[in-house]
Coordinates of C-alpha atoms and ligand atoms in Angstrom, one line a residue:
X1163 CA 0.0 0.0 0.0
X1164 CA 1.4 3.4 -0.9
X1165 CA 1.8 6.1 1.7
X1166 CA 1.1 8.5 -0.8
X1167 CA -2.0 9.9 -1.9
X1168 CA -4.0 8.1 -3.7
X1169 CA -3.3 9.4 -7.3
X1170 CA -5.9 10.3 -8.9
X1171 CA -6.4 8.8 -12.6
X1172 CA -5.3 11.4 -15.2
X1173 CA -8.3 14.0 -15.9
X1174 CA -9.9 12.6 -13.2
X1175 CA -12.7 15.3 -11.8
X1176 CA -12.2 16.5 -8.7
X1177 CA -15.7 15.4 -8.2
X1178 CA -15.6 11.8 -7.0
X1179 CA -19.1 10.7 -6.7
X1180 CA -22.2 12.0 -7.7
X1181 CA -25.7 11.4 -6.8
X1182 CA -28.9 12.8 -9.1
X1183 CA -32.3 12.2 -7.9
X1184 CA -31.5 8.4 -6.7
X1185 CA -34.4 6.1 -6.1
X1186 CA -34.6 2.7 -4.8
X1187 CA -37.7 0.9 -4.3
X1188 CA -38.5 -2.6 -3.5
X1189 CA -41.6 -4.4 -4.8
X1190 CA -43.2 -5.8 -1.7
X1191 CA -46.5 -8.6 -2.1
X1192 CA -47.8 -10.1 -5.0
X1193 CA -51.2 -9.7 -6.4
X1194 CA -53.3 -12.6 -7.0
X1195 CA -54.2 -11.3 -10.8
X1196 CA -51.6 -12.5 -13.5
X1197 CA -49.7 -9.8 -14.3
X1198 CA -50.9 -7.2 -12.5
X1199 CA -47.1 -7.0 -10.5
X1200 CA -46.3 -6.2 -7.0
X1201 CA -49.2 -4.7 -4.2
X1202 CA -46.6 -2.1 -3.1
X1203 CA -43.2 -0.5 -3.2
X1204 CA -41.3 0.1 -0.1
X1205 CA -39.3 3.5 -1.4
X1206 CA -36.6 3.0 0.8
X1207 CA -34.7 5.9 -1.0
X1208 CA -36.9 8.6 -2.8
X1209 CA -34.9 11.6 -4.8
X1210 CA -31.4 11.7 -3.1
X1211 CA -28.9 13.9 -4.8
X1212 CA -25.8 14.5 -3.6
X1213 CA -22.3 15.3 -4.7
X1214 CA -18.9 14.0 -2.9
X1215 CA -15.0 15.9 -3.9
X1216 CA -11.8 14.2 -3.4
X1217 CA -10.8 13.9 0.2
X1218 CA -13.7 15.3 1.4
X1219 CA -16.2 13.3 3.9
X1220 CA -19.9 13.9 3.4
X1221 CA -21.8 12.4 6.7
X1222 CA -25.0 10.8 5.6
X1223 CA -27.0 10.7 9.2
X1224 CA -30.5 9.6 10.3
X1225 CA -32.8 7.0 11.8
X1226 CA -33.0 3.3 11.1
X1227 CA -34.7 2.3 8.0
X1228 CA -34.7 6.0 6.5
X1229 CA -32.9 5.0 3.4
X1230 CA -28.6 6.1 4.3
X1231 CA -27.4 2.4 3.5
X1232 CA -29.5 1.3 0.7
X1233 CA -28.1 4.8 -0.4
X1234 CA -25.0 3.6 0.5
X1235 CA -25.2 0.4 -1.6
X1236 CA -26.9 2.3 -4.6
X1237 CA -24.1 4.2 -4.9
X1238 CA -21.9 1.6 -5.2
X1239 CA -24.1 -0.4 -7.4
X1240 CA -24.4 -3.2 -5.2
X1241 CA -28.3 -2.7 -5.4
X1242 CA -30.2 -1.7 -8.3
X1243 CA -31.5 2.1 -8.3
X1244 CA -34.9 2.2 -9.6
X1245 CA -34.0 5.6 -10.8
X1246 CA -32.2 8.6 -11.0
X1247 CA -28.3 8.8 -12.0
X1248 CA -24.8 7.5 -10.2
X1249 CA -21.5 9.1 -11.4
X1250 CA -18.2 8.6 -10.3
X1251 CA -15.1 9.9 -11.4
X1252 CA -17.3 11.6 -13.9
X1253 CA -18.3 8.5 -15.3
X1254 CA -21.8 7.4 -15.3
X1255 CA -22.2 3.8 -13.8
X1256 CA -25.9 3.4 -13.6
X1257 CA -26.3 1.1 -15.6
X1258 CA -22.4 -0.9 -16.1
X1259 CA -23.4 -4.4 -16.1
X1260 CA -21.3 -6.3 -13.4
X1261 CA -18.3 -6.7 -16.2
X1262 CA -18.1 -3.4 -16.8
X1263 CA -18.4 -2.5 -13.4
X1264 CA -15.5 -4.9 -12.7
X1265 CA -12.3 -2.3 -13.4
X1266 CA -14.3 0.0 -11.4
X1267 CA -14.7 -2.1 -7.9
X1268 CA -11.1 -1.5 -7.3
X1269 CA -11.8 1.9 -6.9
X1270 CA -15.1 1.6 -4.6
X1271 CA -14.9 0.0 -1.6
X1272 CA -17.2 -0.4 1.3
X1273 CA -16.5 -0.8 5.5
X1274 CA -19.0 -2.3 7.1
X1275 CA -21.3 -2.1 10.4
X1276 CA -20.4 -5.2 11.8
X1277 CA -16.7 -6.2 12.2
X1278 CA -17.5 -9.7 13.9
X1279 CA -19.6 -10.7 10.8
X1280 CA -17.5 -9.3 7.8
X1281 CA -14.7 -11.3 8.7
X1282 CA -14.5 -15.0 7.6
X1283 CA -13.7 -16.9 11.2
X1284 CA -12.4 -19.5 9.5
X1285 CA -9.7 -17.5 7.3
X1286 CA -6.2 -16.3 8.7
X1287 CA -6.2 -12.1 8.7
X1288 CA -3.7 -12.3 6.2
X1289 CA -5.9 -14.6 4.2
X1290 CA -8.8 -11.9 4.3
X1291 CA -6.7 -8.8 3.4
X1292 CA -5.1 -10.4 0.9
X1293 CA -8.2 -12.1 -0.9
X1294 CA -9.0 -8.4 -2.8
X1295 CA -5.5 -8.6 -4.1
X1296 CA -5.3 -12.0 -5.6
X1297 CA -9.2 -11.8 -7.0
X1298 CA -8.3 -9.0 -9.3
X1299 CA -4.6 -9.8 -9.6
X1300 CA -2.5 -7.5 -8.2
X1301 CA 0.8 -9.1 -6.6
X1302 CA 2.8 -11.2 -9.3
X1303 CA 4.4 -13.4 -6.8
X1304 CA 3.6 -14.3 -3.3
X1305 CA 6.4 -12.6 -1.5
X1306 CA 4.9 -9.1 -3.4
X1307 CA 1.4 -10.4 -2.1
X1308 CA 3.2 -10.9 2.1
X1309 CA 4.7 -7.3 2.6
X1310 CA 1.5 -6.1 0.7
X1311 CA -0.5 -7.3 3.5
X1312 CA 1.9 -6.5 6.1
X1313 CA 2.0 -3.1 5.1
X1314 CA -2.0 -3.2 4.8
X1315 CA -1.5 -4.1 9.0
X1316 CA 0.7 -1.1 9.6
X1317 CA -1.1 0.9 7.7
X1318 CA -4.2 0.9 9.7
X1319 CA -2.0 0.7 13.0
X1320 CA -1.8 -3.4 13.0
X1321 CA 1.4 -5.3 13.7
X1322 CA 2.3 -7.3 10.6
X1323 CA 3.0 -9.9 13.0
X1324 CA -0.7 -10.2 13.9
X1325 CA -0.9 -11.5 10.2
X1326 CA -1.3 -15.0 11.1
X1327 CA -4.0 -15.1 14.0
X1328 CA -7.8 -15.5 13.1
X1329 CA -10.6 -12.9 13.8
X1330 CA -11.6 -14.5 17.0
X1331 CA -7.9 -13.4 18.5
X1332 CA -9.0 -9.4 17.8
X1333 CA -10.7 -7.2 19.8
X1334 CA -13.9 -5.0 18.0
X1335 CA -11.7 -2.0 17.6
X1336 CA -9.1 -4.4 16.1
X1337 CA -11.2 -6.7 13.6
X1338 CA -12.3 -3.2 12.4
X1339 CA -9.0 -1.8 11.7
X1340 CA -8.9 -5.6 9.4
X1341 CA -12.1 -4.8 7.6
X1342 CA -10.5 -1.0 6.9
X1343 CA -7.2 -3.1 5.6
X1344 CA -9.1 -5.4 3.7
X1345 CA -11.0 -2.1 1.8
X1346 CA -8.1 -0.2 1.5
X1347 CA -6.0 -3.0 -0.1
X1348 CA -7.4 -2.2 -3.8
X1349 CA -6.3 1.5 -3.2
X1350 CA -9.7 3.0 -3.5
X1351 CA -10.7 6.3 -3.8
X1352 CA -13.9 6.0 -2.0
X1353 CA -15.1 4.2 0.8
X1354 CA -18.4 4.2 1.8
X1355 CA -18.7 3.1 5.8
X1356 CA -22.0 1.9 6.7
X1357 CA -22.1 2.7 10.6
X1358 CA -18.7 1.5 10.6
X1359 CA -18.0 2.4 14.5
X1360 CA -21.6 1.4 15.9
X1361 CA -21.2 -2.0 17.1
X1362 CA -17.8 -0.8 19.0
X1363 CA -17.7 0.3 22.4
X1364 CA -17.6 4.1 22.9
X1365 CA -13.9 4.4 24.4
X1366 CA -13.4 2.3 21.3
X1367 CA -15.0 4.5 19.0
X1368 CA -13.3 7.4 18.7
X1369 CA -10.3 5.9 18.2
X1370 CA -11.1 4.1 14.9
X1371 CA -12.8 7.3 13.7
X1372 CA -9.0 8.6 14.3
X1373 CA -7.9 5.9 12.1
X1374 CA -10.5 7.0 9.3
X1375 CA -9.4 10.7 9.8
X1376 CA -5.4 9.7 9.6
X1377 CA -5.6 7.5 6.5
X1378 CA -8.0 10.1 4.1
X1379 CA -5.0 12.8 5.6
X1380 CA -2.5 10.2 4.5
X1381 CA -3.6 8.4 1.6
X1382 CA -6.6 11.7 0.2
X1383 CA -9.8 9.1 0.5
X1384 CA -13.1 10.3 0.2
X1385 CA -16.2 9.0 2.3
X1386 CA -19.3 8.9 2.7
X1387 CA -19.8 8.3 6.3
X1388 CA -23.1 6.4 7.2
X1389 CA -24.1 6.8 11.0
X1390 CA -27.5 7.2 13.1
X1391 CA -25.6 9.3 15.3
X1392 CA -24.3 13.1 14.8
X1393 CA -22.4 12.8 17.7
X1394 CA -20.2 10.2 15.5
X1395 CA -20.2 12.4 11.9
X1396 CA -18.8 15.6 13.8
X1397 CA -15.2 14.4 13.9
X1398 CA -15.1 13.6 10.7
X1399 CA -17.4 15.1 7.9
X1400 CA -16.7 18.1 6.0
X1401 CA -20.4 18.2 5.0
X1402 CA -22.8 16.6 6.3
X1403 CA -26.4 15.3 4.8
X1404 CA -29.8 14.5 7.4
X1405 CA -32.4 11.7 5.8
X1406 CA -35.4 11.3 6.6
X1407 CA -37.9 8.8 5.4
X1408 CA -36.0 7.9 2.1
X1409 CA -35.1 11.9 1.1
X1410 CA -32.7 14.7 2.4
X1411 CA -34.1 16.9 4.8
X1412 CA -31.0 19.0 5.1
X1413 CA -27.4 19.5 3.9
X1414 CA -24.7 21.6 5.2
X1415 CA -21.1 22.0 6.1
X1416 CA -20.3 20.5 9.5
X1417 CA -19.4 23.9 11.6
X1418 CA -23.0 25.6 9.8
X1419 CA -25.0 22.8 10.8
X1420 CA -23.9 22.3 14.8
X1421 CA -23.8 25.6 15.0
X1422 CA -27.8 26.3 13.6
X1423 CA -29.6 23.1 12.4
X1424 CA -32.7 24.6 10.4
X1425 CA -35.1 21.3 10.3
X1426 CA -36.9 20.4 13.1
X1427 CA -36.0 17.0 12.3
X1428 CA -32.3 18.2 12.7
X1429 CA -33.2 19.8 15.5
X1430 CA -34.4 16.8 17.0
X1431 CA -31.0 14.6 16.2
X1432 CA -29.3 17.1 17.8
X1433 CA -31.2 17.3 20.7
X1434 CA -30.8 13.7 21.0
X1435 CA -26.7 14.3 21.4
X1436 CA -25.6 14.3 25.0
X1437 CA -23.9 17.5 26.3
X1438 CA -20.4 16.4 28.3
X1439 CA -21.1 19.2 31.1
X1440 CA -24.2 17.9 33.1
X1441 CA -25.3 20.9 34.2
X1442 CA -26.0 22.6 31.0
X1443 CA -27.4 18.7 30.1
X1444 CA -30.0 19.7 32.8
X1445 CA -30.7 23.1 31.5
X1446 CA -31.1 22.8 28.3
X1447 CA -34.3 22.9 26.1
X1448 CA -34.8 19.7 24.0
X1449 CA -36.7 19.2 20.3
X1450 CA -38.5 16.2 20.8
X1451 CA -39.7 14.4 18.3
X1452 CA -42.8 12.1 19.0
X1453 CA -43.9 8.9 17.0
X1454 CA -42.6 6.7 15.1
X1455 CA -41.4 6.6 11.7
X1456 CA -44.3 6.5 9.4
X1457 CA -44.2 3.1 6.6
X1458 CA -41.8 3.9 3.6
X1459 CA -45.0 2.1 1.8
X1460 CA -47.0 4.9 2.1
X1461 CA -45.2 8.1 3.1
X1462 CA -47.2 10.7 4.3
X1463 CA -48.7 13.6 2.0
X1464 CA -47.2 16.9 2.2
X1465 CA -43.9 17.2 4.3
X1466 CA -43.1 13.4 4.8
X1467 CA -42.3 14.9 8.7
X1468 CA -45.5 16.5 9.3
X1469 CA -46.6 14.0 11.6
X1470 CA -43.9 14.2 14.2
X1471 CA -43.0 17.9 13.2
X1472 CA -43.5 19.8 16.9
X1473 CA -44.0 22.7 14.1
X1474 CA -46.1 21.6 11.5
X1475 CA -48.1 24.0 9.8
X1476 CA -51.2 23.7 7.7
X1477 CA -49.5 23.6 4.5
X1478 CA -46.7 21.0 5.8
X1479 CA -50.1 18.5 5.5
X1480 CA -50.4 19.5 1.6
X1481 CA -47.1 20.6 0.1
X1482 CA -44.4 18.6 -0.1
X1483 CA -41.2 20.8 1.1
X1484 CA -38.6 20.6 -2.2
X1485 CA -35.1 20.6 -0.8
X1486 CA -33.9 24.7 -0.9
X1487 CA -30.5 25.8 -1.8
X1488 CA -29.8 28.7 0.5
X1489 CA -26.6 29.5 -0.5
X1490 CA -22.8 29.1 1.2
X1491 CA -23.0 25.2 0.5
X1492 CA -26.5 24.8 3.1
X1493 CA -30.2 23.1 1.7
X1494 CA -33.3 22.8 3.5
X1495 CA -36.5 21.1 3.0
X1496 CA -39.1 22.7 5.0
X1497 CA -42.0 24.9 5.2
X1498 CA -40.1 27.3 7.8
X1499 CA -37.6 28.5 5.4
X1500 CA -37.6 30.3 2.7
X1501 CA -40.4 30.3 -0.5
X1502 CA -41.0 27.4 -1.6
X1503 CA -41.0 25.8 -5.1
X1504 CA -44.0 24.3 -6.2
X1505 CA -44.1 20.6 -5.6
X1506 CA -44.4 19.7 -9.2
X1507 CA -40.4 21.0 -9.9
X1508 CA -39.1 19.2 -7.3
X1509 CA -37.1 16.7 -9.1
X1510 CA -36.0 19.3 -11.4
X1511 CA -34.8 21.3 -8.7
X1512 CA -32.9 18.5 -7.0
X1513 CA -30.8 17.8 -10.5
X1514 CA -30.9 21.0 -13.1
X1515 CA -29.0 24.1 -12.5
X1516 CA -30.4 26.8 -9.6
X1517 CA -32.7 29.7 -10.5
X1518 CA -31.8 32.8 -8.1
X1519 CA -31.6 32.9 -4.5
X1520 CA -33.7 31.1 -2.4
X1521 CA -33.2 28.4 -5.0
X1522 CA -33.9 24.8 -4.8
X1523 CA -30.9 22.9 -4.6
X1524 CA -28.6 21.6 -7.3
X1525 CA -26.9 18.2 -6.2
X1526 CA -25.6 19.5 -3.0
Ligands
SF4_1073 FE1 -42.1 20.6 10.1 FE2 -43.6 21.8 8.1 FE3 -40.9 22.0 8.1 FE4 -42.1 19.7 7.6 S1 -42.2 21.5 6.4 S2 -40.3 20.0 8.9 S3 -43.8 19.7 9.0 S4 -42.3 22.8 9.6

């Protein structure tokens, strides 16, 4: 593994991954009358557009079963969008077929949630970092294939010696550091981490986000960060990106966002993170959020938050909130800020260029 930045392919765009109006649904039930198709579609993700630059980490944050992983595994076109476009490096992958998207796996990798399940028990660590290699034939000789992987070990603060022992020998922390080796042994340029510290312990935690932070300094990765948790994202993202019920509800830079989150539903997350000093914990006022998170099946009409919004609004019940552009790299979608698009140019908005300030939101 080199210790140098990743180099970027010649002419490759700055722009690493883009995102245009992505949909994923899944058919759910089958109806009794021949060909009549599926009852219903879960739309686990429902218009997401979003842009990602070199060495930059966008924080993709919400509830459980609001649509960040299957996102997540759109973009990497290990599930099939239903619509909208994927681009990477400027190329559009949308529809490669799994050969041509062969060339291109080397260069998109993913780190998982669970680092007791992504790991085969029954292979040697240096068995599992080095399986990437030999499937798309990288060493030439098995020496070249050894200090590969031991340098894979140091890399992600591993002793090479380690190299032989089996998951089972690793603490969480450690057999997380393995699944970062294993992704990082194609030399991608992206990673997408899907909750990639939540199953860890917190004093654990933050010290493989450190390894995530050191390696894009070291090696200029970009991310997309999947987590439930803001508290998590801070560290880390650059930008970061709230879902909610399959769409974006907000997307700013890091600093913009702690500092004033504009969707209630933002509001809420926020809320949710613990303050260290326990006596402004006590004195602070909370957004809470009640209910639970309606059926992807059948969003509801008008602002898909209305329900649970402590500051819904008659219109929040009608008009569906297109995500704004609000200029100095921030986008809302809600009723509270500025005018509003008519529902009807929403997808337009989300992918064509911006009309003039407040503007809906070209990919963000
Ligand atoms: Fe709440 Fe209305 Fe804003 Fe939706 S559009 S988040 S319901 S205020």
């Amino acid at each position: 593994m080199s210790e140098n930045p990743t180099p970027a392919r010649p002419g490759a765009p700055d722009e690493v991954l883009r995102v245009e109006d992505l949909k994923v649904h899944f058919p759910v039930g089958q109806s009794i009358v021949p060909f009549r198709g599926p009852l219903a579609h879960v739309r686990a993700v429902d218009g997401v557009s979003f842009s990602l630059q070199r060495g930059e980490t966008l924080g993709l944050v919400g509830e459980s079963g609001c649509g960040k992983s299957t996102t997540g595994l759109a973009a990497l076109r290990m599930l099939e969008p239903t619509g909208g476009r994927i681009l990477f490096e400027g190329q559009d992958i949308t529809h490669l077929n799994k050969a041509a998207m062969r060339p291109l796996r080397r260069r998109l990798q993913m780190v998982y949630q669970d680092p007791y399940g992504c790991l085969n028990p029954r292979m040697a660590v240096r068995d599992i970092i080095a399986e990437p290699l030999e499937v798309h034939g990288i060493c030439s000789h098995r020496g070249e294939l050894q200090d590969r992987v031991a340098a894979l070990l140091k890399t992600v603060g591993l002793l090479p010696d380690m190299a032989d022992r089996f998951p089972h020998e690793f603490s969480g922390g450690q057999r997380q550091r393995i699944g970062i080796a294993r992704a990082l042994a194609l030399e991608p340029s992206l990673i997408i981490c899907d909750e990639p510290v939540s199953a860890l312990d917190v004093s654990i935690q933050a010290q493989v986000v450190n390894v995530f932070v050191e390696l894009q300094q070291r090696l200029g990765l970009s991310y997309l960060f999947i987590a439930h948790d803001l508290a998590v994202v801070r560290h880390i993202s650059n930008r970061i990106a709230v879902m909610y019920l399959g769409r974006i509800v907000e997307i700013a830079p890091r600093d913009a966002l702690y500092k004033a989150p504009l969707h209630p539903y933002t509001q809420a997350l926020m809320a949710a993170v613990p303050v260290a000093d326990p006596v402004v914990e006590a004195q602070r006022q909370r957004a809470v959020v009640v209910g639970e998170v309606p059926s992807a099946m059948r969003p509801p009409p008008g602002c898909r938050f209305h329900p649970r919004c402590p500051q819904a609004m008659p219109v929040c019940k009608t008009q569906d909130p297109a995500l704004l552009d609000l200029g100095s790299g921030r986008a809302v979608a809600c009723h509270l800020h500025p005018v509003q698009m008519p529902a009807s140019t929403r997808k337009d908005a989300a992918t064509a260029g911006a009309p003039s300030a407040p503007r809906a939101a070209t990919t963000p």
